[in-house]
Structures are given as structure tokens and as C-alpha cells.
mmCIF file with all atom_site columns, C-alpha atoms in Angstrom:
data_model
loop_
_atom_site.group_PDB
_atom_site.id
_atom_site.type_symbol
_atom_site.label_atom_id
_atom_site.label_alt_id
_atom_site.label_comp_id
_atom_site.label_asym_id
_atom_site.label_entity_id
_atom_site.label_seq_id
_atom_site.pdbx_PDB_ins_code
_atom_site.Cartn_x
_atom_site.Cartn_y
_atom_site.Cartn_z
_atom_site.occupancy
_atom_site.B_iso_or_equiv
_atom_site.pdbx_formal_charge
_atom_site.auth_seq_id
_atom_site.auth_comp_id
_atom_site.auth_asym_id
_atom_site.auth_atom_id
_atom_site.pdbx_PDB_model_num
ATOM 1   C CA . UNK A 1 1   ? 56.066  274.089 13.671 1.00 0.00 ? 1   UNK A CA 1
ATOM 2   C CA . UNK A 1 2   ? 55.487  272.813 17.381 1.00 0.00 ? 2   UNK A CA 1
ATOM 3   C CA . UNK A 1 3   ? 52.754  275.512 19.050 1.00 0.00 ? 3   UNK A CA 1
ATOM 4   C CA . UNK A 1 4   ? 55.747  276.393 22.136 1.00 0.00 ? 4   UNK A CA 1
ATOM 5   C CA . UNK A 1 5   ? 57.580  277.604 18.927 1.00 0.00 ? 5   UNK A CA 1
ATOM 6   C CA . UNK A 1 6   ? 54.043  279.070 17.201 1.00 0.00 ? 6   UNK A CA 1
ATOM 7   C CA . UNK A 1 7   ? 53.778  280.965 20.339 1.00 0.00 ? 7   UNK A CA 1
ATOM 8   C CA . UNK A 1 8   ? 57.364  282.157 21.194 1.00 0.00 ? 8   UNK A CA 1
ATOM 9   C CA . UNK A 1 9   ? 57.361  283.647 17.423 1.00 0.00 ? 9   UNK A CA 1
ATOM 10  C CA . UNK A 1 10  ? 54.332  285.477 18.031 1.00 0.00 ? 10  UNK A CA 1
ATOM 11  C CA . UNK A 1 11  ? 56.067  287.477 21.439 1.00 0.00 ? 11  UNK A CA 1
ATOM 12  C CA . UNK A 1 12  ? 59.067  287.621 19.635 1.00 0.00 ? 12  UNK A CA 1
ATOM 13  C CA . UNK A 1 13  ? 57.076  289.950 16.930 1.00 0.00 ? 13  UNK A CA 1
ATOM 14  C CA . UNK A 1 14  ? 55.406  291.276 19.856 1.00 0.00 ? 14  UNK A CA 1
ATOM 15  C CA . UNK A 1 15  ? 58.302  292.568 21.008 1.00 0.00 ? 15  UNK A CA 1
ATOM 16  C CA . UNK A 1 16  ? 59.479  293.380 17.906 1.00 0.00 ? 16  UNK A CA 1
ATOM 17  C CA . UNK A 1 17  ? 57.067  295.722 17.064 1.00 0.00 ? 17  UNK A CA 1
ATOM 18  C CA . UNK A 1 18  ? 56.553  297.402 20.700 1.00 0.00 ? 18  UNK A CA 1
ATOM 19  C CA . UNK A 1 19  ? 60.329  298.437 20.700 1.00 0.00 ? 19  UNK A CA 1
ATOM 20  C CA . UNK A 1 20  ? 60.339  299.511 16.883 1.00 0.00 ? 20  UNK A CA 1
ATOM 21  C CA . UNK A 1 21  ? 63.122  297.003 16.065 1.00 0.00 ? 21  UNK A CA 1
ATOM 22  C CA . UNK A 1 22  ? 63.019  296.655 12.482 1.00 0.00 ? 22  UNK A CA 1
ATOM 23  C CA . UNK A 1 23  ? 66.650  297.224 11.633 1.00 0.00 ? 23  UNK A CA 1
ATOM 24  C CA . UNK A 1 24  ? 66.679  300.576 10.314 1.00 0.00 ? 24  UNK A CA 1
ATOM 25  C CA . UNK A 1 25  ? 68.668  303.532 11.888 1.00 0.00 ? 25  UNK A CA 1
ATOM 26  C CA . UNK A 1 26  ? 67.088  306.250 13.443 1.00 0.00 ? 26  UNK A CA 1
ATOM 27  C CA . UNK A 1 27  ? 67.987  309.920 14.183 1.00 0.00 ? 27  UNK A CA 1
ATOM 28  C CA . UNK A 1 28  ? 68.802  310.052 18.103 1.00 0.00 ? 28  UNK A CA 1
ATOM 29  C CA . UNK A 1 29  ? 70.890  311.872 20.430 1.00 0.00 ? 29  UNK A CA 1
ATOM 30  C CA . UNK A 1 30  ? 71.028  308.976 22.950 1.00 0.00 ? 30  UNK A CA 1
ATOM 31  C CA . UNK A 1 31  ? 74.974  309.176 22.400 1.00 0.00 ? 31  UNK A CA 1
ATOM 32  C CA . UNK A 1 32  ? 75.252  312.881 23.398 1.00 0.00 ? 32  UNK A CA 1
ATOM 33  C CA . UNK A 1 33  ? 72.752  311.828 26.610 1.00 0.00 ? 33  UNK A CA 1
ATOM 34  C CA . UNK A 1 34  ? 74.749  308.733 27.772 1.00 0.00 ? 34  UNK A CA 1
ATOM 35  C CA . UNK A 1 35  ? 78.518  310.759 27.100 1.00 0.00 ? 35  UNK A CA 1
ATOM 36  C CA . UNK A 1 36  ? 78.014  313.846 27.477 1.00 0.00 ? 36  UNK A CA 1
ATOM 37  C CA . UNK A 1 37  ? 81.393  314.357 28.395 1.00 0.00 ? 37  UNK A CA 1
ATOM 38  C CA . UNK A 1 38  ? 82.975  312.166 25.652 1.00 0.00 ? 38  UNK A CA 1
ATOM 39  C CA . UNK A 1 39  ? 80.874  313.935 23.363 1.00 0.00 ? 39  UNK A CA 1
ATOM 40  C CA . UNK A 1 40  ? 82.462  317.427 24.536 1.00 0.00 ? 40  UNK A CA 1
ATOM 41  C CA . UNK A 1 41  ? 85.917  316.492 24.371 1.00 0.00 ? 41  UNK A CA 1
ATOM 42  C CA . UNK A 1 42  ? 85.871  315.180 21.071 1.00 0.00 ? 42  UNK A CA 1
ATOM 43  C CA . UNK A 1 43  ? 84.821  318.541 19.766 1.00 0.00 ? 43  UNK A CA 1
ATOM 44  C CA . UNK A 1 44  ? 87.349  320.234 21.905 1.00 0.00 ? 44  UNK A CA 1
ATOM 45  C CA . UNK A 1 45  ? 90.409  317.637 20.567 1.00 0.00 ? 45  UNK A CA 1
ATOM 46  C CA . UNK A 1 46  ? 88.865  318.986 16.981 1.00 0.00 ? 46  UNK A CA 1
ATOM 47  C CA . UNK A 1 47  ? 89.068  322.213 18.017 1.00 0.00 ? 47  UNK A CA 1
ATOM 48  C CA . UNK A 1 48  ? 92.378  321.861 19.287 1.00 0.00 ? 48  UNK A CA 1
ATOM 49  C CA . UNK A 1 49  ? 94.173  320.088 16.171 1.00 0.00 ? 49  UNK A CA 1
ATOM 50  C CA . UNK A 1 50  ? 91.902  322.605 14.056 1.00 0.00 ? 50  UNK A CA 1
ATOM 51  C CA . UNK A 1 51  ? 93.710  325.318 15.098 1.00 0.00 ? 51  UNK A CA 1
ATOM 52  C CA . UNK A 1 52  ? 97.237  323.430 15.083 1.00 0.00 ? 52  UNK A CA 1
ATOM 53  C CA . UNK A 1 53  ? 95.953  322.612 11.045 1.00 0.00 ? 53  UNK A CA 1
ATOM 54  C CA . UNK A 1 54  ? 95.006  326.250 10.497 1.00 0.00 ? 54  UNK A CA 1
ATOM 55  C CA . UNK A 1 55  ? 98.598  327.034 11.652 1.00 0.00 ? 55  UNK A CA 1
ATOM 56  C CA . UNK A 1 56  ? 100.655 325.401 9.743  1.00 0.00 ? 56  UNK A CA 1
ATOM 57  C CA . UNK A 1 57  ? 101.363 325.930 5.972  1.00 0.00 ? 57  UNK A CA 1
ATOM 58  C CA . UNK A 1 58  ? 101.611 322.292 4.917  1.00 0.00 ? 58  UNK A CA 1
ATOM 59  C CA . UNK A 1 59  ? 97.871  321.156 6.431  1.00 0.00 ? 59  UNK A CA 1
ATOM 60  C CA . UNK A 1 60  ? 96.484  324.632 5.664  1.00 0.00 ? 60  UNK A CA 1
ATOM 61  C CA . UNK A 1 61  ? 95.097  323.032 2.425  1.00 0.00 ? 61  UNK A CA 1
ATOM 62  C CA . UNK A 1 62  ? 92.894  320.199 3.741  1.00 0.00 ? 62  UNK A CA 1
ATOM 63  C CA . UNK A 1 63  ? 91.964  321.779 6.761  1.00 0.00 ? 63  UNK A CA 1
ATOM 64  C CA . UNK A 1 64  ? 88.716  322.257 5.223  1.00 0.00 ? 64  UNK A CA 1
ATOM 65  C CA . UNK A 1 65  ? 88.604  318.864 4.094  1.00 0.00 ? 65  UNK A CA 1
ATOM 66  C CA . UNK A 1 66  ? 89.650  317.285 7.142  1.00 0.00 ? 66  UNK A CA 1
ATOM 67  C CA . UNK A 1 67  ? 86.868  319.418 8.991  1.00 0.00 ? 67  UNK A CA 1
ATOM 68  C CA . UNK A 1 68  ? 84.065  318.076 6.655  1.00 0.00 ? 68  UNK A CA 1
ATOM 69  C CA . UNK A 1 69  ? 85.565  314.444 6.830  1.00 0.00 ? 69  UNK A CA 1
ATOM 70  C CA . UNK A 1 70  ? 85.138  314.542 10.884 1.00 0.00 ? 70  UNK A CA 1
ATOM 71  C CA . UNK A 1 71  ? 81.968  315.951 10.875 1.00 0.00 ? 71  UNK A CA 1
ATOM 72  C CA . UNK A 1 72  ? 80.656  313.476 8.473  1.00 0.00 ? 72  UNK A CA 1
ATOM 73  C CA . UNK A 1 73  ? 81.844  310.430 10.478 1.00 0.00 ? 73  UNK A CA 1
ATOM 74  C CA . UNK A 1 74  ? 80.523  312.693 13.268 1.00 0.00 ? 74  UNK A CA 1
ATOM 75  C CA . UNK A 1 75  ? 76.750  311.990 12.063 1.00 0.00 ? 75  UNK A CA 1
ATOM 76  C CA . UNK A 1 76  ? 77.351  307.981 12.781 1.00 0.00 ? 76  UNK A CA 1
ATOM 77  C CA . UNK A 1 77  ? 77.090  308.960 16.614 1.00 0.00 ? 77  UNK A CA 1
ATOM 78  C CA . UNK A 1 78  ? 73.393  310.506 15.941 1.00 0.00 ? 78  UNK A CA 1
ATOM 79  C CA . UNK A 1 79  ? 71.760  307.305 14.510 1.00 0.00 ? 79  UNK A CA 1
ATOM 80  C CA . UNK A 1 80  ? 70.848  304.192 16.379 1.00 0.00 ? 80  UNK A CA 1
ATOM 81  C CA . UNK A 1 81  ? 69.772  300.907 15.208 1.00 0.00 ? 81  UNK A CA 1
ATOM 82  C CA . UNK A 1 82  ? 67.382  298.247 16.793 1.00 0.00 ? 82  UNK A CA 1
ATOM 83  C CA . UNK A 1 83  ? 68.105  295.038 15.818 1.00 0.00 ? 83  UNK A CA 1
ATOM 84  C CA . UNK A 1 84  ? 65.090  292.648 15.316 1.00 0.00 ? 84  UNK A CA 1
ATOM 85  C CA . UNK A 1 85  ? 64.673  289.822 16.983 1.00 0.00 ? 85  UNK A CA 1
ATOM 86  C CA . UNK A 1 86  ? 63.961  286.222 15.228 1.00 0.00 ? 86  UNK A CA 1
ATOM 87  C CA . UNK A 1 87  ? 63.223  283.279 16.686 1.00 0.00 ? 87  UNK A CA 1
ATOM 88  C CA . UNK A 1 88  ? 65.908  281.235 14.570 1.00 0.00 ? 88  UNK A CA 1
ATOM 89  C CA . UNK A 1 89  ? 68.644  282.904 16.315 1.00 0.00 ? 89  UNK A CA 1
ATOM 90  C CA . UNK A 1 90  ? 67.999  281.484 19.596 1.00 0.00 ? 90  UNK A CA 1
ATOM 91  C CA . UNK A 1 91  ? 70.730  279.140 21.115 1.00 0.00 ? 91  UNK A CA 1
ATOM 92  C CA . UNK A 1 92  ? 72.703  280.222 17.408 1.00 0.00 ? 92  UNK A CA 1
ATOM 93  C CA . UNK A 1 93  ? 76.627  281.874 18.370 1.00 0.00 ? 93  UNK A CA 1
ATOM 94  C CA . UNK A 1 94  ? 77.828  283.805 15.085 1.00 0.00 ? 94  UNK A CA 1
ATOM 95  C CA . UNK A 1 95  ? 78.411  286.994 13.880 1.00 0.00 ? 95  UNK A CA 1
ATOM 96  C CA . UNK A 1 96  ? 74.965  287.856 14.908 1.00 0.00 ? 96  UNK A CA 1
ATOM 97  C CA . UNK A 1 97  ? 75.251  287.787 18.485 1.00 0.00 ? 97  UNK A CA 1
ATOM 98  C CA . UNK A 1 98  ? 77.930  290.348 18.537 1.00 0.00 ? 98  UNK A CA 1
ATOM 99  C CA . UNK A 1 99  ? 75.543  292.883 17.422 1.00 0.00 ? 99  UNK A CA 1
ATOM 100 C CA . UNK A 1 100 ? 72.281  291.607 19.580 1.00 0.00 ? 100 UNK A CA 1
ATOM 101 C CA . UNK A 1 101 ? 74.092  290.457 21.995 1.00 0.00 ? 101 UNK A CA 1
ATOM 102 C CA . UNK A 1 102 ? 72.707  286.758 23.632 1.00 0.00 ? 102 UNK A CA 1
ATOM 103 C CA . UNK A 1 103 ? 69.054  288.698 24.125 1.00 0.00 ? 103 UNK A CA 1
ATOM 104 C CA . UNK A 1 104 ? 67.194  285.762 24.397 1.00 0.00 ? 104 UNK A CA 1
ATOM 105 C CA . UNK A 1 105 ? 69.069  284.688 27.717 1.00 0.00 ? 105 UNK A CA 1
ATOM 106 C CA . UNK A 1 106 ? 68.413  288.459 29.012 1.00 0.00 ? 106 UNK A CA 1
ATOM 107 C CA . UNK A 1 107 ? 65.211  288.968 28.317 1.00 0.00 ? 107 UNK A CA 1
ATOM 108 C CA . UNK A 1 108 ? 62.192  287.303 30.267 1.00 0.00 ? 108 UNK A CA 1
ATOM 109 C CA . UNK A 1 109 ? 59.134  286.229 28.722 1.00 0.00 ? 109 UNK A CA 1
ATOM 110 C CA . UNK A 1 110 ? 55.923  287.941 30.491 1.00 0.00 ? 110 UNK A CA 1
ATOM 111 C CA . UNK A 1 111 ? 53.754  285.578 32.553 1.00 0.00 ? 111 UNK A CA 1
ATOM 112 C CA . UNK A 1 112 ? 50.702  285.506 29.766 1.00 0.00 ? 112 UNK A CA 1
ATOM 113 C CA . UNK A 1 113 ? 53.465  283.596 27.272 1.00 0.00 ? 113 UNK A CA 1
ATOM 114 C CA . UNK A 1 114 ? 53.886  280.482 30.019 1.00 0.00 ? 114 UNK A CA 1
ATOM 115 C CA . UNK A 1 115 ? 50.068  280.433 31.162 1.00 0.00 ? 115 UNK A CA 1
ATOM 116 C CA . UNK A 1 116 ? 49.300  280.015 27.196 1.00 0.00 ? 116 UNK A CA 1
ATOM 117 C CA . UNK A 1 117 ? 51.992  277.311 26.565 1.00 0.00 ? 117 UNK A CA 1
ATOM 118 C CA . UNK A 1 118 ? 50.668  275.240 30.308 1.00 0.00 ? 118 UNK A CA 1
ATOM 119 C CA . UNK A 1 119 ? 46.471  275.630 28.819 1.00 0.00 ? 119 UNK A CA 1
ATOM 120 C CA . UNK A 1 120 ? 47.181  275.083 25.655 1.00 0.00 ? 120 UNK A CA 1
ATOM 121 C CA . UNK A 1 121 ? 46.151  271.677 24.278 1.00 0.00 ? 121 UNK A CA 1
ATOM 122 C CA . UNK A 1 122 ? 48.701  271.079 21.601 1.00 0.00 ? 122 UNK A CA 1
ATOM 123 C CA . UNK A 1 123 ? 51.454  270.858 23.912 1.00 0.00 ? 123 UNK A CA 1
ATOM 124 C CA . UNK A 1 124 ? 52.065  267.047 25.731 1.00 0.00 ? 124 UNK A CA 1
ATOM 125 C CA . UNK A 1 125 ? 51.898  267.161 28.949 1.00 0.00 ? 125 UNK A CA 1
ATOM 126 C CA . UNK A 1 126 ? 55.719  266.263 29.183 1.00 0.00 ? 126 UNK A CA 1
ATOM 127 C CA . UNK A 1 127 ? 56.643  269.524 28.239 1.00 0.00 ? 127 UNK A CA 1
ATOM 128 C CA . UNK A 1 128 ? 54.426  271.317 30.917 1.00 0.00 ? 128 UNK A CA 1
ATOM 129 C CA . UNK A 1 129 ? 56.002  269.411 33.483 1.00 0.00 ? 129 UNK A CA 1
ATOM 130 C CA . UNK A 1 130 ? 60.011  270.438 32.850 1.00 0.00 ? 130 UNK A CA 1
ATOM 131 C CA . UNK A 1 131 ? 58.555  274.368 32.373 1.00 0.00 ? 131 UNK A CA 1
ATOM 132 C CA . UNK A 1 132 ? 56.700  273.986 35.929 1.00 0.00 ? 132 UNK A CA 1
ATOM 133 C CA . UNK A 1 133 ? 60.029  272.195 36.934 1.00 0.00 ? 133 UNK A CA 1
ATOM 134 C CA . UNK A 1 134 ? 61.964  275.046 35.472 1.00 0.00 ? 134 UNK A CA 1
ATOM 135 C CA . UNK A 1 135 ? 59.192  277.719 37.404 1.00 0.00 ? 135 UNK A CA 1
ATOM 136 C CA . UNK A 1 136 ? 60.332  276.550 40.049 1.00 0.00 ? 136 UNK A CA 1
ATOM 137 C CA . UNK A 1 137 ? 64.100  277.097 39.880 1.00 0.00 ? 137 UNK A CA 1
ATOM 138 C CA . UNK A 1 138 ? 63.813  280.159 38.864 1.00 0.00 ? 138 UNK A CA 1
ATOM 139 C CA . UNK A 1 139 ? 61.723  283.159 39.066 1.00 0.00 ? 139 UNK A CA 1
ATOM 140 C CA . UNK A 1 140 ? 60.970  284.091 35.776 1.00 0.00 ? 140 UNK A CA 1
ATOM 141 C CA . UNK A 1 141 ? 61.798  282.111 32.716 1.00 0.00 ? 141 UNK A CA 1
ATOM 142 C CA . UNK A 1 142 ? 64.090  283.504 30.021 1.00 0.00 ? 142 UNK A CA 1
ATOM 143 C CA . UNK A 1 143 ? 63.229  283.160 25.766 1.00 0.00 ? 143 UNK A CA 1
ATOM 144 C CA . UNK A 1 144 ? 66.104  280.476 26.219 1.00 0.00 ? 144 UNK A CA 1
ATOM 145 C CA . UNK A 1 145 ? 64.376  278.418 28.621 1.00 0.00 ? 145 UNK A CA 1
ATOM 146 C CA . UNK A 1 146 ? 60.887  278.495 26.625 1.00 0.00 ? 146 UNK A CA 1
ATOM 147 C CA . UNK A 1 147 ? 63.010  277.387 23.613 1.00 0.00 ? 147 UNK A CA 1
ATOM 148 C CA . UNK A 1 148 ? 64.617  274.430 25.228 1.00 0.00 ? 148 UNK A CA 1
ATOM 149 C CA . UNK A 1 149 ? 61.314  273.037 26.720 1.00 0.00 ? 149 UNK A CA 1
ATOM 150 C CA . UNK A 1 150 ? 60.443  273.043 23.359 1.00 0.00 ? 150 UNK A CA 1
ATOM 151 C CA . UNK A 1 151 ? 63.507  272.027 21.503 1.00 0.00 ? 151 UNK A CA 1
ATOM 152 C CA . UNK A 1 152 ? 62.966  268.935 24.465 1.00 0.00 ? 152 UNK A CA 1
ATOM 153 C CA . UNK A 1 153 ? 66.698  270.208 25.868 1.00 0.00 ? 153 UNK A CA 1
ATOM 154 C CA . UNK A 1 154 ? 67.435  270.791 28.945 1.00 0.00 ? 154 UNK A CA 1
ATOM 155 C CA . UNK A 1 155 ? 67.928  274.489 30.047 1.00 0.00 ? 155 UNK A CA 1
ATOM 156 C CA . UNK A 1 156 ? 70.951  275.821 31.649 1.00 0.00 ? 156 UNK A CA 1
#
């Protein structure tokens, strides 16, 4: 293990333990916050075909049925997930970035990460060059771009 790599693993814990990603769900009513308005109508569709169900004598049966079965699937809006973050799925496109989405291209490494990698010792001098060539370019540097300097690629 090359120390830019030692040291983007340790922020990527970092971060994974500041934002509680650890892959479980959790209980939240972020979905209600963000839609309120979707959230509203769904129950008012419900209430709507409820009544059309309650109505008629052939869905009279599983009305009660029906109304458990939506208010089951009902409870997958109330639960979010934080997906962690590993360093192995940098620069990787499967399955996995459809559910974390390209994070380490969005997300931008605090300034503490890049002053460690330019003092320490254990990384040539090579390297320190393309990330203050990279600093540069752009304002602040992205988990990609570490990753690159350290992969010896070039970043895009």
C-alpha cells in the first residue's frame, strides 16, 4: 500500500464515520420533508381508490388487504440508507455507482489531506509535483484526483 493510498483510506473512514455511513437503514422522514406534496397526494389517490374499493362488491373483500399491502410498502419511504464509502471503488463503473453515485468525483478532499500527502516523506517527489500541478488547475482537488496522483494517471 503506497502512503497517498494509506492516507486517502484513512479520510475515506473519516468520512465514513462523521456522516454515519455504514450501510444500514435508518428511520427518517427526510422523504415527507423533501415531497411534501408527493407525500400528500399519494395518501389522497389511496383515499380515493379506497373508497372506489369499499364501493364495489367484487374488491370489498381485499380492501383490507390491499390497505395493509400499501401501507407496508408505505414504510420503505421512512428509512434511508448511507452508503459507505471504500477506497476500492474509486475510478470502478458497476452496479455500485448507481447507488453512490460517482462520489469520489463530487466530493473534495479538505486541505489537511493534500498538506499531509506534499510533507510526507514516503511520497517521491514526482508525485508532489503533478498534485501542485493539479492545485493549480483547479481550486480544490476531488478523491479522484488524489487517487490518480497516486495510481501515477493523469486526472481528468
Amino acid at each position: 500500500m503506497t502512503e497517498i493510498e494509506r492516507i486517502l483510506k484513512e479520510e475515506i473512514e473519516k468520512v465514513n464515520k462523521a456522516e454515519r455511513r455504514d450501510n444500514r437503514p435508518r428511520f427518517s422522514i427526510s422523504f415527507i420533508k423533501k415531497h411534501p406534496g408527493l407525500f400528500v397526494g399519494m395518501y389522497l389517490a389511496y383515499a380515493a381508490t379506497l373508497a372506489v374499493m369499499l364501493q364495489s362488491e367484487t374488491l370489498a373483500d381485499v380492501t383490507w388487504v390491499m390497505t395493509l399491502l400499501f401501507l407496508g410498502l408505505n414504510l420503505f419511504f421512512f428509512f434511508d440508507v448511507n452508503p459507505r464509502y471504500h477506497y476500492e471503488d474509486i475510478d470502478v463503473l458497476d452496479l455500485r455507482v448507481c447507488f453512490n453515485g460517482e462520489w469520489y468525483n463530487t466530493r473534495m478532499v479538505p486541505d489537511a489531506l493534500v498538506d499531509s500527502i506534499l510533507q510526507s516523506p514516503q511520497v517521491d517527489d514526482s508525485r508532489k509535483q503533478k498534485l501542485r500541478a493539479i492545485m493549480q488547475k483547479k481550486s480544490e482537488l476531488s478523491f479522484y484526483d488524489i487517487f490518480a496522483v497516486g495510481q501515477n494517471r493523469s486526472p481528468v
